[in-house]
Structures are given as structure tokens and as C-alpha cells.
Amino acid sequence: MNASLAEYHVPVHLDVPEIDVLWTGVPDPHAPAGARGAGEIGITGVGAAIAPITLDKLL
């Protein structure tokens, strides 16, 4: 817990561990067209990466 947002650590690219992708080549029988998910975890840092840049441009 942080006492305020001023003490909040905004994650950056180096805070995210390397993500390994495994291609199985096996379709998912429970999904439309046999599609499997990819990239759900990788997108979580995007907002934190864009926010400081956007703030700098606005000020």
C-alpha cells in the first residue's frame, strides 16, 4: 500500500519479465476456429508505458 499516488511506482519495460511463447500447433477444440489465446499477459504494461509519455506531452 502507498500513502499517496506520489509514492506509487509506475512499472516500466524493465519491470516486466521476459515472456516466452510456445507454439503448440494443436487447435483448441473449445474455441471458434480452434484459436488459442496469445498476448493477454503482454498487454498489461502498455497503459503504464504510455501514461508518462502522454502526461509529458500534455504538460
Coordinates of N, CA and C in Angstrom, one line a residue:
M1 N 0.8 -1.2 0.0 CA 0.0 0.0 0.0 C 0.9 1.2 0.0
N2 N 0.5 2.2 -0.8 CA 1.1 3.5 -0.8 C 0.2 4.5 -0.1
A3 N 0.9 5.5 0.5 CA 0.1 6.5 1.2 C -0.5 7.5 0.2
S4 N 0.1 7.6 -0.9 CA -0.5 8.5 -2.0 C 0.0 8.1 -3.3
L5 N -0.6 8.6 -4.4 CA -0.2 8.3 -5.7 C 1.2 8.8 -6.0
A6 N 1.7 9.8 -5.3 CA 3.0 10.3 -5.5 C 4.1 9.3 -5.2
E7 N 3.8 8.3 -4.3 CA 4.7 7.3 -3.9 C 4.5 6.0 -4.8
Y8 N 3.6 6.0 -5.7 CA 3.2 4.8 -6.5 C 4.3 4.6 -7.5
H9 N 4.8 3.4 -7.6 CA 5.8 3.0 -8.6 C 5.1 2.6 -9.9
V10 N 5.3 3.4 -11.0 CA 4.7 3.1 -12.3 C 5.7 2.1 -13.0
P11 N 5.2 0.9 -13.3 CA 6.1 -0.1 -13.9 C 6.6 0.4 -15.3
V12 N 7.8 0.0 -15.6 CA 8.4 0.3 -16.9 C 8.7 -1.0 -17.6
H13 N 9.2 -0.9 -18.8 CA 9.5 -2.1 -19.6 C 10.5 -3.0 -18.8
L14 N 11.4 -2.5 -18.2 CA 12.4 -3.4 -17.5 C 11.8 -4.1 -16.3
D15 N 10.6 -3.7 -15.8 CA 10.0 -4.3 -14.7 C 9.2 -5.6 -15.1
V16 N 9.0 -5.7 -16.4 CA 8.2 -6.9 -16.9 C 9.2 -8.0 -17.3
P17 N 9.0 -9.2 -16.8 CA 9.9 -10.3 -17.1 C 9.7 -10.7 -18.6
E18 N 10.8 -11.3 -19.1 CA 10.7 -11.8 -20.4 C 9.6 -12.9 -20.6
I19 N 8.9 -12.8 -21.6 CA 7.7 -13.7 -21.9 C 8.1 -14.7 -23.0
D20 N 8.1 -16.0 -22.7 CA 8.3 -17.0 -23.7 C 7.0 -17.4 -24.3
V21 N 7.0 -17.6 -25.6 CA 5.8 -18.0 -26.3 C 6.0 -19.5 -26.8
L22 N 5.1 -20.3 -26.6 CA 5.1 -21.7 -27.0 C 4.1 -21.9 -28.1
W23 N 4.5 -22.3 -29.3 CA 3.5 -22.6 -30.3 C 3.3 -24.1 -30.3
T24 N 2.1 -24.5 -30.0 CA 1.8 -25.9 -29.9 C 1.3 -26.5 -31.3
G25 N 0.7 -25.7 -32.1 CA 0.2 -26.2 -33.4 C -1.0 -27.1 -33.2
V26 N -1.6 -27.2 -32.0 CA -2.7 -28.0 -31.7 C -3.9 -27.1 -31.5
P27 N -5.0 -27.2 -32.3 CA -6.1 -26.3 -32.2 C -6.9 -26.6 -30.9
D28 N -7.5 -25.6 -30.3 CA -8.3 -25.7 -29.1 C -9.7 -26.1 -29.5
P29 N -10.1 -27.3 -29.1 CA -11.4 -27.8 -29.5 C -12.6 -27.0 -29.0
H30 N -12.4 -26.2 -28.0 CA -13.5 -25.4 -27.3 C -13.6 -24.0 -27.8
A31 N -12.8 -23.6 -28.8 CA -12.8 -22.2 -29.2 C -13.2 -22.1 -30.7
P32 N -13.8 -21.0 -31.1 CA -14.1 -20.9 -32.5 C -12.9 -20.9 -33.4
A33 N -13.0 -21.7 -34.5 CA -11.9 -21.9 -35.4 C -10.6 -22.5 -34.8
G34 N -10.8 -23.1 -33.6 CA -9.6 -23.7 -32.9 C -8.6 -22.7 -32.4
A35 N -8.9 -21.4 -32.3 CA -8.0 -20.4 -31.9 C -7.6 -20.6 -30.4
R36 N -6.3 -20.2 -30.2 CA -5.8 -20.2 -28.8 C -5.4 -18.8 -28.5
G37 N -5.5 -18.4 -27.2 CA -5.1 -17.1 -26.8 C -3.6 -16.8 -26.8
A38 N -3.2 -15.6 -27.1 CA -1.8 -15.2 -27.1 C -1.8 -13.7 -26.8
G39 N -0.9 -13.3 -26.0 CA -0.7 -11.9 -25.7 C -1.5 -11.2 -24.6
E40 N -2.3 -12.0 -23.9 CA -3.1 -11.4 -22.9 C -2.2 -10.8 -21.8
I41 N -1.2 -11.5 -21.4 CA -0.3 -11.0 -20.3 C 0.6 -9.9 -20.8
G42 N 1.1 -10.0 -22.0 CA 1.9 -8.9 -22.6 C 1.3 -7.6 -22.7
I43 N 0.0 -7.4 -22.8 CA -0.6 -6.2 -22.9 C -0.8 -5.4 -21.6
T44 N -0.6 -6.0 -20.5 CA -0.8 -5.4 -19.2 C 0.0 -4.2 -18.9
G45 N 1.2 -4.1 -19.5 CA 2.1 -3.0 -19.2 C 2.0 -1.8 -20.1
V46 N 1.1 -1.9 -21.2 CA 1.0 -0.9 -22.2 C 0.5 0.4 -21.6
G47 N -0.5 0.4 -20.8 CA -1.1 1.6 -20.2 C 0.0 2.3 -19.3
A48 N 0.7 1.5 -18.5 CA 1.7 2.1 -17.7 C 2.9 2.7 -18.5
A49 N 3.1 2.1 -19.7 CA 4.2 2.7 -20.5 C 3.8 3.9 -21.2
I50 N 2.5 4.0 -21.6 CA 2.0 5.2 -22.4 C 1.7 6.4 -21.5
A51 N 1.2 6.1 -20.3 CA 0.8 7.2 -19.4 C 1.8 8.3 -19.1
P52 N 3.1 7.9 -18.8 CA 4.0 9.0 -18.6 C 4.3 9.9 -19.8
I53 N 4.3 9.2 -21.0 CA 4.6 9.9 -22.2 C 3.4 10.9 -22.5
T54 N 2.2 10.4 -22.3 CA 1.0 11.2 -22.6 C 1.0 12.4 -21.6
L55 N 1.3 12.2 -20.4 CA 1.4 13.2 -19.4 C 2.4 14.3 -19.7
D56 N 3.6 13.9 -20.2 CA 4.7 14.8 -20.6 C 4.2 15.7 -21.8
K57 N 3.5 15.1 -22.7 CA 3.0 15.8 -23.9 C 1.9 16.8 -23.5
L58 N 1.1 16.5 -22.5 CA 0.0 17.4 -22.1 C 0.5 18.6 -21.3
L59 N 1.6 18.4 -20.6 CA 2.1 19.5 -19.7 C 3.1 20.4 -20.4

